[in-house]
Short mmCIF file of C-alpha atoms and ligand atoms in Angstrom, two decimals:
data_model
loop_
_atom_site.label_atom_id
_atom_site.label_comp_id
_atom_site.label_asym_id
_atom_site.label_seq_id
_atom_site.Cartn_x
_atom_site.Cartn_y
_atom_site.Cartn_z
CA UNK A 1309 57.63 100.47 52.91
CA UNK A 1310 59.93 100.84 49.94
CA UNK A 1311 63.31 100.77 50.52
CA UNK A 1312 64.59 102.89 47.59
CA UNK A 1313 62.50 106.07 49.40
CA UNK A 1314 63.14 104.99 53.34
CA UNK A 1315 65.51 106.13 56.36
CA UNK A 1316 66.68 102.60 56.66
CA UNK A 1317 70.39 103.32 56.22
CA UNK A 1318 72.47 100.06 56.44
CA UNK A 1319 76.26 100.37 57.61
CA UNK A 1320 79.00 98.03 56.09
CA UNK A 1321 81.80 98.71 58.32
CA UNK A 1322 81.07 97.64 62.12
CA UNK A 1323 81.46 100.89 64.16
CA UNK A 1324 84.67 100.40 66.44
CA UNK A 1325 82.66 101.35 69.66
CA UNK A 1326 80.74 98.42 69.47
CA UNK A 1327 81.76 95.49 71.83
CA UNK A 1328 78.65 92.86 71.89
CA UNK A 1329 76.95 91.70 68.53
CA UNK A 1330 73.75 93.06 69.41
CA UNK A 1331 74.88 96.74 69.60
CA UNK A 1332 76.92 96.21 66.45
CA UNK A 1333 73.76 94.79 64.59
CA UNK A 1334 71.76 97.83 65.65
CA UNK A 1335 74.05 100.18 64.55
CA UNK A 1336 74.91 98.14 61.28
CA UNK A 1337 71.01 97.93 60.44
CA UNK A 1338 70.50 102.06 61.18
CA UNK A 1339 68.21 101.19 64.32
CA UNK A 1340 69.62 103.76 66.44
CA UNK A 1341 72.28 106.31 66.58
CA UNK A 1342 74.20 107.39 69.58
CA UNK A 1343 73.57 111.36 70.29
CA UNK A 1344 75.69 111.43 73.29
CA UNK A 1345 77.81 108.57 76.06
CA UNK A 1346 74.42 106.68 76.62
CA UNK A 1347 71.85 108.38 74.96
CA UNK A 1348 70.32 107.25 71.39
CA UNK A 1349 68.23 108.44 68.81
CA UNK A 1350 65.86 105.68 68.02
CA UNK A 1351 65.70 105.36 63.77
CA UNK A 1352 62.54 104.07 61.69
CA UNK A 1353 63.50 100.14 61.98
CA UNK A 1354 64.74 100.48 65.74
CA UNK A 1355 61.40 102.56 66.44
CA UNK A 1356 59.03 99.94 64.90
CA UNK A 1357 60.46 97.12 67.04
CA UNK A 1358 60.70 98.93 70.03
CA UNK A 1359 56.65 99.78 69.48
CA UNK A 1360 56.20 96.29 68.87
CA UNK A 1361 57.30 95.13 72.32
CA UNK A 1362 55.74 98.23 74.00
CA UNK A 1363 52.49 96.94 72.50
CA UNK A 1364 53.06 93.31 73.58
CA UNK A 1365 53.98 94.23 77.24
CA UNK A 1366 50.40 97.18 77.12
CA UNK A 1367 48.31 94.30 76.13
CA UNK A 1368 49.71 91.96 78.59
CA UNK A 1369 49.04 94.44 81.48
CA UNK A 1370 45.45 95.11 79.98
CA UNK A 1371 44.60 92.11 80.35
CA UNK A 1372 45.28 91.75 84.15
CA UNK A 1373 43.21 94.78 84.42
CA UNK A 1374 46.52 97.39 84.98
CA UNK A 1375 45.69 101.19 83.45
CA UNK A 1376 48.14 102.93 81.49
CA UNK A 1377 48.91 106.63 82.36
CA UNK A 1378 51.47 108.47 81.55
CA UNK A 1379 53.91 110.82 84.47
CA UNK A 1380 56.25 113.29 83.13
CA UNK A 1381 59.94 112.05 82.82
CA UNK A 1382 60.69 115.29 85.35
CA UNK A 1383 60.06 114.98 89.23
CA UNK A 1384 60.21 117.64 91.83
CA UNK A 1385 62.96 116.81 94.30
CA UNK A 1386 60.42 117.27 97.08
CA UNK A 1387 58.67 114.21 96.17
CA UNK A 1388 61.96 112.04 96.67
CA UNK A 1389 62.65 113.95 99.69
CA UNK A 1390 59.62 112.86 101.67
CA UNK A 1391 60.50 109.39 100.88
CA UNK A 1392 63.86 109.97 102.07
CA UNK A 1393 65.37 108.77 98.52
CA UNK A 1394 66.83 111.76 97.55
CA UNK A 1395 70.15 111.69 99.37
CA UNK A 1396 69.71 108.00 99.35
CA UNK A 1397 70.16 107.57 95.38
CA UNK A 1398 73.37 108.76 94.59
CA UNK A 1399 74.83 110.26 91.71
CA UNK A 1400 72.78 107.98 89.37
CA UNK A 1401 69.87 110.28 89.54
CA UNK A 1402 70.23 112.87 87.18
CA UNK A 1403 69.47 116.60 89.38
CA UNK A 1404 68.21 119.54 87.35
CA UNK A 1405 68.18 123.18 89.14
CA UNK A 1406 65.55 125.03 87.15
CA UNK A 1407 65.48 128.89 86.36
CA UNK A 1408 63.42 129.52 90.00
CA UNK A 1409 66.33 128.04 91.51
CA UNK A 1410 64.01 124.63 91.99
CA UNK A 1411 65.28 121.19 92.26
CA UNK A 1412 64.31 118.97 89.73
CA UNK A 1413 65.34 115.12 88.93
CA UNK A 1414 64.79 113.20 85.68
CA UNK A 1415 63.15 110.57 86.96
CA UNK A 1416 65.20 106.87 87.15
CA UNK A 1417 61.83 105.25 88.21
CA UNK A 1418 58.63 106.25 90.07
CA UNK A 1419 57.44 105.05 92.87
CA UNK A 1420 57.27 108.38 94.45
CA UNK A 1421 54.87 110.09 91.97
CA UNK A 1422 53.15 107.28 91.66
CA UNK A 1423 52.32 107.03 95.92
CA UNK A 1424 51.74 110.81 95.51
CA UNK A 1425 49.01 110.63 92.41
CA UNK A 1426 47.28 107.69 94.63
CA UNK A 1427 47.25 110.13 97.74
CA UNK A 1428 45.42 112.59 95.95
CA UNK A 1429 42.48 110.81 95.21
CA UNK A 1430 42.26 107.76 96.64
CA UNK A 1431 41.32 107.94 100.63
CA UNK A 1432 39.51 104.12 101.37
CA UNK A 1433 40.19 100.96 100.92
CA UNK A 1434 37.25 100.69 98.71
CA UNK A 1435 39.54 102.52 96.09
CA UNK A 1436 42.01 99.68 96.40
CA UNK A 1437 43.46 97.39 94.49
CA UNK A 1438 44.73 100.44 92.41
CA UNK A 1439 47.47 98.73 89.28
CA UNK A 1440 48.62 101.58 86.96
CA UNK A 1441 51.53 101.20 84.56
CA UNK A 1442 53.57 103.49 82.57
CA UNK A 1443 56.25 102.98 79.80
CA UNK A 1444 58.24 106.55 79.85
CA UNK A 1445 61.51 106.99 79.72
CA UNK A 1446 63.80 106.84 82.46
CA UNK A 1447 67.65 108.19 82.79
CA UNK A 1448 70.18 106.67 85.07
CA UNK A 1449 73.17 108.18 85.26
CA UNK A 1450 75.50 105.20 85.00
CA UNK A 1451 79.19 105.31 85.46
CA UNK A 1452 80.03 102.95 82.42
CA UNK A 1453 77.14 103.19 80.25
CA UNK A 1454 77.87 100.51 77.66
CA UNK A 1455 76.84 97.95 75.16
CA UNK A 1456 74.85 100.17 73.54
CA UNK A 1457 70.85 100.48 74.71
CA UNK A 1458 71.58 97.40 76.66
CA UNK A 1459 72.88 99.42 79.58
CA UNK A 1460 72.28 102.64 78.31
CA UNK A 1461 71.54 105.91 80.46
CA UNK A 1462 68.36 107.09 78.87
CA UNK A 1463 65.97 104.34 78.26
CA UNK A 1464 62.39 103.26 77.44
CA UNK A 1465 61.22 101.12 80.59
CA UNK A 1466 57.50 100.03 81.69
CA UNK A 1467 56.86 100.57 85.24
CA UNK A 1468 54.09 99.44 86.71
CA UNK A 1469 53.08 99.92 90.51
CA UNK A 1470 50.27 98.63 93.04
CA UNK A 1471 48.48 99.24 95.63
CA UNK A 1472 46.78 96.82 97.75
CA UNK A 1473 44.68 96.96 101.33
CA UNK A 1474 47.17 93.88 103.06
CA UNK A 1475 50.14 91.60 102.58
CA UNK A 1476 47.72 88.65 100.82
CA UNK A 1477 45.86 90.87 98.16
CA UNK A 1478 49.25 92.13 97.23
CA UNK A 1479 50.34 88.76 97.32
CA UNK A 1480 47.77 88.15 94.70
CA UNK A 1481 48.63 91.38 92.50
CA UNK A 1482 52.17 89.76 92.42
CA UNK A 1483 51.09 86.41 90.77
CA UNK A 1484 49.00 88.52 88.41
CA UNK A 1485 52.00 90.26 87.45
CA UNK A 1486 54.45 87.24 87.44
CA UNK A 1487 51.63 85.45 84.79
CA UNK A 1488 51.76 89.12 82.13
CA UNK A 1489 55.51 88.92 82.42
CA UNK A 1490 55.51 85.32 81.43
CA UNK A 1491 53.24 85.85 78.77
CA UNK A 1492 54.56 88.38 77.45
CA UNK A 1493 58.19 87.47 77.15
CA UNK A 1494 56.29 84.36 75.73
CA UNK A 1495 54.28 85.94 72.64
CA UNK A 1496 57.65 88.02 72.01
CA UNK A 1497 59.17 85.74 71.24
CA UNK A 1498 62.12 84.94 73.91
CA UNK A 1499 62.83 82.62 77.08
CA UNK A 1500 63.05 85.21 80.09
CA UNK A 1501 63.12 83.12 83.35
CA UNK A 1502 62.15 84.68 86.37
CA UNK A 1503 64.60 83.81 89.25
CA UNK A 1504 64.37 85.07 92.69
CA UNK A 1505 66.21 88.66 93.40
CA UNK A 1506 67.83 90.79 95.68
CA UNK A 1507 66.04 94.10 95.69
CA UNK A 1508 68.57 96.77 95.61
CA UNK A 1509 67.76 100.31 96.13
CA UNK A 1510 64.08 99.91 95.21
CA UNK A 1511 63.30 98.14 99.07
CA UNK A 1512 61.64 95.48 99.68
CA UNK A 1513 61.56 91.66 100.56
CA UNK A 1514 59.69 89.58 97.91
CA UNK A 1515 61.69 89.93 94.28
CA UNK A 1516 62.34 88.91 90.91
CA UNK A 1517 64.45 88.92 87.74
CA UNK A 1518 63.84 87.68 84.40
CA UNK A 1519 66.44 86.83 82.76
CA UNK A 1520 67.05 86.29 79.02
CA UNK A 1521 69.78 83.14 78.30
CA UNK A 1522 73.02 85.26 76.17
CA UNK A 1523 76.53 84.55 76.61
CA UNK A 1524 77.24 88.43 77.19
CA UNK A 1525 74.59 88.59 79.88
CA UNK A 1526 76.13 89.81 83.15
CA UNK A 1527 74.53 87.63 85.25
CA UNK A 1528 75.40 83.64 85.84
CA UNK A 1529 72.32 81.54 85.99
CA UNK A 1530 71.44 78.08 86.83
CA UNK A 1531 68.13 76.87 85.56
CA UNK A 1532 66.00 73.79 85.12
CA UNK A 1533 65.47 73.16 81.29
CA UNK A 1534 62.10 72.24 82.42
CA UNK A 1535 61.23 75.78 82.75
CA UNK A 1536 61.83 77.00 79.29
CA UNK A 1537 59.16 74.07 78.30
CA UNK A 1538 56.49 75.32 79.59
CA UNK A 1539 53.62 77.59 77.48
CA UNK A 1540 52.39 79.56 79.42
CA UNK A 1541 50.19 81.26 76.82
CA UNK A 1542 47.89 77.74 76.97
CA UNK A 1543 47.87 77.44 80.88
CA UNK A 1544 44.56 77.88 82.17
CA UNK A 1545 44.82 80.35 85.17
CA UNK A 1546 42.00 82.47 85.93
CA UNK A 1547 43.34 85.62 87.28
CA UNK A 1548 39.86 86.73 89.49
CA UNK A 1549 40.41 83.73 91.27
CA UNK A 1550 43.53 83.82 94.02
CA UNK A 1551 43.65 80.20 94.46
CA UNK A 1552 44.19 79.58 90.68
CA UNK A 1553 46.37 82.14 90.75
CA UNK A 1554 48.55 80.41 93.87
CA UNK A 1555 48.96 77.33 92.03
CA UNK A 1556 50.05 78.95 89.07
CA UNK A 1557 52.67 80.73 91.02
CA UNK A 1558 53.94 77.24 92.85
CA UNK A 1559 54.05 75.62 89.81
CA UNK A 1560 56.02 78.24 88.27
CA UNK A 1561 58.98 78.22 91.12
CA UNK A 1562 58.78 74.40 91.56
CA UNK A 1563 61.64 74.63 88.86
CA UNK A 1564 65.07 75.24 90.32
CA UNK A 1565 66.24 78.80 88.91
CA UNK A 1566 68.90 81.28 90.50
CA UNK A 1567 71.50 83.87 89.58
CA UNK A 1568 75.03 83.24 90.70
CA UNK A 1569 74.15 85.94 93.88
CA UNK A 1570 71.33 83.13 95.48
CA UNK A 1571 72.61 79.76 93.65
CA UNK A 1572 72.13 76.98 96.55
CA UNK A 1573 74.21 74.06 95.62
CA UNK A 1574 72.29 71.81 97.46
CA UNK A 1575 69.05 72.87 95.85
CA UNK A 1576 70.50 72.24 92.56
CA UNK A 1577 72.05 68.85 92.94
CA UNK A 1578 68.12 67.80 93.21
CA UNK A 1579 67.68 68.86 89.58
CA UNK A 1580 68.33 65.91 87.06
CA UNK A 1581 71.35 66.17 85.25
CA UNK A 1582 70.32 66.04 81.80
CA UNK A 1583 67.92 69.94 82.92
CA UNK A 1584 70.18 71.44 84.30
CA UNK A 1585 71.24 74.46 82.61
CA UNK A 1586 74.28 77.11 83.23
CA UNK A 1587 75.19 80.09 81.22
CA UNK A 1588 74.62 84.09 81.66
CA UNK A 1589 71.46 85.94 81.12
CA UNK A 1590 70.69 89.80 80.69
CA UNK A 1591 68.48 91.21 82.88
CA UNK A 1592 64.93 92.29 81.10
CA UNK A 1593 62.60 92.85 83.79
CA UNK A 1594 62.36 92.63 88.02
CA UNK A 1595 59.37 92.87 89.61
CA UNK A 1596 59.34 93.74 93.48
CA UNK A 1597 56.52 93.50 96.16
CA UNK A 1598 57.90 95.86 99.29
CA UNK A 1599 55.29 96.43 101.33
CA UNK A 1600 54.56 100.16 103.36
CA UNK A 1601 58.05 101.33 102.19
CA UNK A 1602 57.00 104.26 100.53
CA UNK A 1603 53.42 104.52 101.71
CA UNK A 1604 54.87 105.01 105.37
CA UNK A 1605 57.69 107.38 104.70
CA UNK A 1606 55.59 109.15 102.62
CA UNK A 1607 52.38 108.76 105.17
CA UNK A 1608 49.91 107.78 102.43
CA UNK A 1609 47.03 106.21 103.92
CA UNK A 1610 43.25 105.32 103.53
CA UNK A 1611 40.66 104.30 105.72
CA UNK A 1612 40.05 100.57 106.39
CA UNK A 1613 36.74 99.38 106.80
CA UNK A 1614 36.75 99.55 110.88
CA UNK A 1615 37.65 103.18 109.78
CA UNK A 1616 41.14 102.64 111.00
CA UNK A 1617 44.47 103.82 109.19
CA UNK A 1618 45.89 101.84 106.44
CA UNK A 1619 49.37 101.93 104.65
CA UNK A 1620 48.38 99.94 101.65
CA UNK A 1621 50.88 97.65 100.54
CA UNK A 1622 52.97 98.60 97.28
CA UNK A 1623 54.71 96.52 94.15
CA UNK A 1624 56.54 97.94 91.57
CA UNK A 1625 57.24 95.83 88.12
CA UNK A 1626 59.57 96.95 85.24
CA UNK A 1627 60.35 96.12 82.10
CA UNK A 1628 63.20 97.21 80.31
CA UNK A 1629 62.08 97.77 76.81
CA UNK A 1630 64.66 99.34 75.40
CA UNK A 1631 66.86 96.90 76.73
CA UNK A 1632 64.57 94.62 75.28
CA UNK A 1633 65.25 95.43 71.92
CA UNK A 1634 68.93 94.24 72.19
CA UNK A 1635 69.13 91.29 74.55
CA UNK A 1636 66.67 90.07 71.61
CA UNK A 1637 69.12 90.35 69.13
CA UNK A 1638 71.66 89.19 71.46
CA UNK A 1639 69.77 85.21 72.09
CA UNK A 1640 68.67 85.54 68.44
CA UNK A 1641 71.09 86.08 65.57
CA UNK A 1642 73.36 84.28 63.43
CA UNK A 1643 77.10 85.39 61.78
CA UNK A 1644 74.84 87.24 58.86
CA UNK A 1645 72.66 89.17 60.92
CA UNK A 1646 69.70 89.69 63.29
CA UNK A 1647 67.19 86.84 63.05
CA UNK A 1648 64.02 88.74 64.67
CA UNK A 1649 60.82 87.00 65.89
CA UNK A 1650 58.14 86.90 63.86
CA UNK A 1651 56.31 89.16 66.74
CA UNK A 1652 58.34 91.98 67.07
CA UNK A 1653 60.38 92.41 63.62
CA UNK A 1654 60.69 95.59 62.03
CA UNK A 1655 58.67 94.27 58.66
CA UNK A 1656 57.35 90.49 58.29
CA UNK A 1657 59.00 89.98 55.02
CA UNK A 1658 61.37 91.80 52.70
CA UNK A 1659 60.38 91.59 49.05
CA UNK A 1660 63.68 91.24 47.05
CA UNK A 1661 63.17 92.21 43.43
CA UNK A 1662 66.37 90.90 41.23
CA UNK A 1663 64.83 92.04 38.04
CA UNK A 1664 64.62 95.75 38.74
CA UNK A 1665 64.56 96.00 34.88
CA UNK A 1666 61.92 93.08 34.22
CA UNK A 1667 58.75 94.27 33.88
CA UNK A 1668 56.97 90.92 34.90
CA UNK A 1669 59.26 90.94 38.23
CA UNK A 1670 58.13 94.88 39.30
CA UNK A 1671 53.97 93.42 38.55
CA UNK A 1672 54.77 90.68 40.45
CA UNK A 1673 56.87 92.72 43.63
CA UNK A 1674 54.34 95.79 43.30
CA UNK A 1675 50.93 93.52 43.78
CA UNK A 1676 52.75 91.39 46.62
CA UNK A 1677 53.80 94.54 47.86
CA UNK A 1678 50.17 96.19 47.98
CA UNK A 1679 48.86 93.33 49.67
CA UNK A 1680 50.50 94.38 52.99
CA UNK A 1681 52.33 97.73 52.68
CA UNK A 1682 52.62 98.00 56.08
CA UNK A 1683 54.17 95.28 57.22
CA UNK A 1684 56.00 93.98 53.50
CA UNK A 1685 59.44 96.25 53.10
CA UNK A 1686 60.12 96.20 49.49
CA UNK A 1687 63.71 96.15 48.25
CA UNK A 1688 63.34 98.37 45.04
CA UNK A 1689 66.99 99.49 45.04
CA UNK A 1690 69.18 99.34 41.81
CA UNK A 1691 71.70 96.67 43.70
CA UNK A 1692 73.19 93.88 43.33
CA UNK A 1693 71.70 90.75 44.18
CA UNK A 1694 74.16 89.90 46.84
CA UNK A 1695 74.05 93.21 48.31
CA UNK A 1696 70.43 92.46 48.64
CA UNK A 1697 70.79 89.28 50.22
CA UNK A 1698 73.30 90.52 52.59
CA UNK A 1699 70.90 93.25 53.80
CA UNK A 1700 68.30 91.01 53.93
CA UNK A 1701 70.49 88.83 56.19
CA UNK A 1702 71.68 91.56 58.40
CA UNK A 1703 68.37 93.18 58.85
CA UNK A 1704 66.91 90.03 60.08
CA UNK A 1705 63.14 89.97 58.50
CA UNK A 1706 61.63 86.70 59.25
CA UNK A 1707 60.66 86.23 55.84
CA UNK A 1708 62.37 86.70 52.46
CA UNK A 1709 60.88 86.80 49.21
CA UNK A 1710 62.98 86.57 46.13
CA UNK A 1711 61.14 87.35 42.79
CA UNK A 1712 63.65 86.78 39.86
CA UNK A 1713 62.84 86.81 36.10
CA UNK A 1714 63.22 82.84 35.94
CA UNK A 1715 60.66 82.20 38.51
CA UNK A 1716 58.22 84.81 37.33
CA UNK A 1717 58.32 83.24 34.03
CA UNK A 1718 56.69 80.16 35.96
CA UNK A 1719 54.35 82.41 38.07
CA UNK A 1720 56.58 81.01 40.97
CA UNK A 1721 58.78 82.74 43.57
CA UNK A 1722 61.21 81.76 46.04
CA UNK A 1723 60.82 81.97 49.54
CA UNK A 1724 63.61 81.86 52.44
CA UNK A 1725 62.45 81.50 56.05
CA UNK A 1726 65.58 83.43 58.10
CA UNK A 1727 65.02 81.82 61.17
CA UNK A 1728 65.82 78.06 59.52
CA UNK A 1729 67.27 78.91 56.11
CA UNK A 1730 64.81 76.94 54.70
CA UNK A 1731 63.99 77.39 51.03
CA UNK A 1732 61.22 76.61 48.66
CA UNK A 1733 59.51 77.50 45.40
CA UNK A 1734 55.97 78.99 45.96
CA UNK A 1735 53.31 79.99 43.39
CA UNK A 1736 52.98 83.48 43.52
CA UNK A 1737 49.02 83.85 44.39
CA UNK A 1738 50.00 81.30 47.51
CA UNK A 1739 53.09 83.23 49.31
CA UNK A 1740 50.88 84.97 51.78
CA UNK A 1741 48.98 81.53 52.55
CA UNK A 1742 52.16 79.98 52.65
CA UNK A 1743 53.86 82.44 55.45
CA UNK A 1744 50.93 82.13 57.71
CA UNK A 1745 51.07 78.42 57.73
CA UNK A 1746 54.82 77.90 57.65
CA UNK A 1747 55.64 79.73 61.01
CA UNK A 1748 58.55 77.32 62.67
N1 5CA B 2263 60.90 100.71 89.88
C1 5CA B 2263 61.33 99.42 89.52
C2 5CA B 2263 60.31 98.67 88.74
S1 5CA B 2263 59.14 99.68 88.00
C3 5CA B 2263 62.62 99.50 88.74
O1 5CA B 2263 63.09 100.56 88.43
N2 5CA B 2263 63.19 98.35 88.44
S2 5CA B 2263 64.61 98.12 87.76
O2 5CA B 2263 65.59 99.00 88.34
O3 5CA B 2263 64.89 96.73 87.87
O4 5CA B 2263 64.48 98.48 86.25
C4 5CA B 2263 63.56 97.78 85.45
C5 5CA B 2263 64.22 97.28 84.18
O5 5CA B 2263 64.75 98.38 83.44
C6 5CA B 2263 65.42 96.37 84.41
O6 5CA B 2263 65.01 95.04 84.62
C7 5CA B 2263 66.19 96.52 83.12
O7 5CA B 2263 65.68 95.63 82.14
C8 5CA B 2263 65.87 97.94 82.69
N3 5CA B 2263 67.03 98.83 82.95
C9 5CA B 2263 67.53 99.21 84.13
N4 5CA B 2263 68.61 99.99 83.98
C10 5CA B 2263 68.80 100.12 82.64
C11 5CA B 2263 69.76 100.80 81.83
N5 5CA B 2263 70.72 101.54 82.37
N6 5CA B 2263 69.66 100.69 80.48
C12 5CA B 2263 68.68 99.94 79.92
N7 5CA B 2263 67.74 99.28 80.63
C13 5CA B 2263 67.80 99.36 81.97
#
């Protein structure tokens, strides 16, 4: 993309509304514009991240075999009424009359129309497991909707739900899900620890959180630094087989972790002194196994294979990608700016031309350019240099490239990586070699 001709409008003062770094970078770098207490309008640079992610967390449930669809962000109230939920909500949930007088909700999550959908066509266990995931937006009417789309009331979430014929398949389904979340929190590049939850208004008795490490998280946590070692893009668990699956899973909570609400003191004076960690996380994700909640308030059954009645046993597992997009910034930035992973950032590399009126610097920025035009954002503008740097900065590309007259002269750019400041002098027909092989 060129800059001079994109909706990539950079702010220089920092908005007054903005309380936490991460909702101050967003709005500096034009990622998204508040339309109402809440509510945002999500801007070129803001939208391309927050695709990135959703793509991450679609392939991640692909491959443990979970389906997208895709429900409508209104419900009929009836649906939360057979659960019982209606009443039971509160005035989070967002209640719509329509012109026939109808009750309507915007939906804050799904479990309902989800357990509905699966009555209609599934009636045997032989249809089961069932593992379908959305990413929709959701609205929550929150009291104090603040730090921007960290807590924000409409927001971008995937929720994924399962059915299963007992307690031990959906037992299974749960480790399945706890390996996606880990990977993908993995490939996107941040640390989100899982740590056993309480399960709030969704129900249930089996629950987690993953939390990223920020200080403006709103949770304390207590972790083993052990945990934040591991890769679990390289661990060998084969997900059609439960038992590899089981050890994965005890493996995974051998390491101490806890929020402040289930810290056990005498749990965590077994950790070595020199792991343990304490700080506050933000919330990104909570998966929950609960059981027959819904399927028995709801009576949603199928036939077992002694042709008795079943209540198949439900999980639900969001993401908060929306949310996402922040607590990023918030474990990942620096005084000048955003300092994306390479995985999710806007562009891969800003091309910063400081010889707008050499004609050896535009050859050289126009054929890098074409080499990538997707993923390359080329800063064409008449400014400054500094004001190019700054932006640069701010925006938070993993990647700069500086073509300047001098350097051309040699057939030689400079390249800055943002994450480490490091610098160095590249021949021209090398820079893309170079990226790919430079990527800590
Ligand atoms: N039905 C379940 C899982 S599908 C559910 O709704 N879970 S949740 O309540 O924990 O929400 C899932 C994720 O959405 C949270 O972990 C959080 O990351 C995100 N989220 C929740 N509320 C908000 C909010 N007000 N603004 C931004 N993200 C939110």
């Amino acid at each position: 993309m060129r800059l001079s001709s994109s909706f990539l409008p950079t702010l220089k003062e920092v908005p007054a509304e903005a309380q936490i770094v991460s909702h101050r970078f967003m709005l500096r770098t034009g990622m998204v514009r508040q339309m109402s207490s809440g509510i945002y309008a999500w801007l070129p640079a803001g939208l391309r991240v927050l695709n990135k992610i959703a793509d991450i967390v679609r392939e991640e449930q692909e491959a443990i075999n979970a389906q997208e669809v895709l429900m409508p962000t209104l419900q009929s109230a009836d649906l939360w009424k057979r659960s019982g939920r209606y009443d039971a909500y509160g005035p989070e949930m967002l209640r719509i009359v329509d012109r026939h007088k109808r009750d309507l909700l915007y939906g804050p999550t799904n479990e309902e129309m989800i357990t509905d959908i699966f009555d209609q066509f599934v009636t045997s266990y032989k249809g089961l497991p069932a593992l379908l995931y959305q990413i929709q937006w959701k609205f929550r009417d929150e009291i104090r909707p603040r730090f921007g789309v960290m807590r924000g009331r409409e927001f971008y979430m995937k929720d994924g739900y399962s059915f299963d014929v007992d307690y031990d398949s959906a037992v299974v389904t749960y480790h399945k899900m706890m390996l996606a979340y880990l990977r993908t929190f993995q490939r996107i590049g941040v640390k989100a620890i899982p740590m056993l939850a309480d399960t709030g208004p969704i129900g249930g008795d089996l629950s987690h959180e993953f939390i990223i490490l920020a200080p403006t998280g709103e949770s304390g946590i207590f972790f083993d630094s052990a945990f934040a070692d591991q890769n679990w893009l390289e661990m060998p668990v084969d997900i059609a087989d439960k038992d590899s699956l089981a050890s994965f899973f005890k493996r995974m909570t051998s390491f101490y972790a806890a929020t402040d609400e289930k810290h056990d003191e005498a749990e965590w004076d077994k950790v070595p002194v020199e792991r343990k960690c304490e700080g506050r996380g933000i919330e990104v994700g909570q998966i929950f196994y609960f059981g027959t909640k819904y399927t028995e308030s709801m009576d949603v059954s199928v036939t077992g294979s002694d042709s008795k009645k079943i209540y198949p046993h439900m999980g639900s597992y969001g993401i908060g990608v929306s949310r996402l997009v922040a607590a990023i910034i918030e474990s990942s930035h620096d005084e000048n700016g955003i300092i994306w992973p390479d995985a999710v950032a806007p562009f891969k590399a800003v091309i910063i031309n400081l010889g707008m009126k050499d004609q050896a610097c535009k050859d050289v920025c126009e054929s890098l350019y074409k080499t990538d035009p997707e993923n390359f954002l080329y800063d064409d503008r008449d400014e400054r240099a500094g004001a190019k740097f700054a932006d640069a900065d701010l925006m938070g590309h993993p990647w700069q490239i500086i073509v300047g007259p001098r350097g051309v002269a040699q057939n030689i750019v400079e390249i800055k990586r943002r994450k480490t400041g490091m610098r160095a002098e590249v021949p021209v027909d090398q820079i893309i070699e170079y990226m790919a092989s430079h990527q800590d």
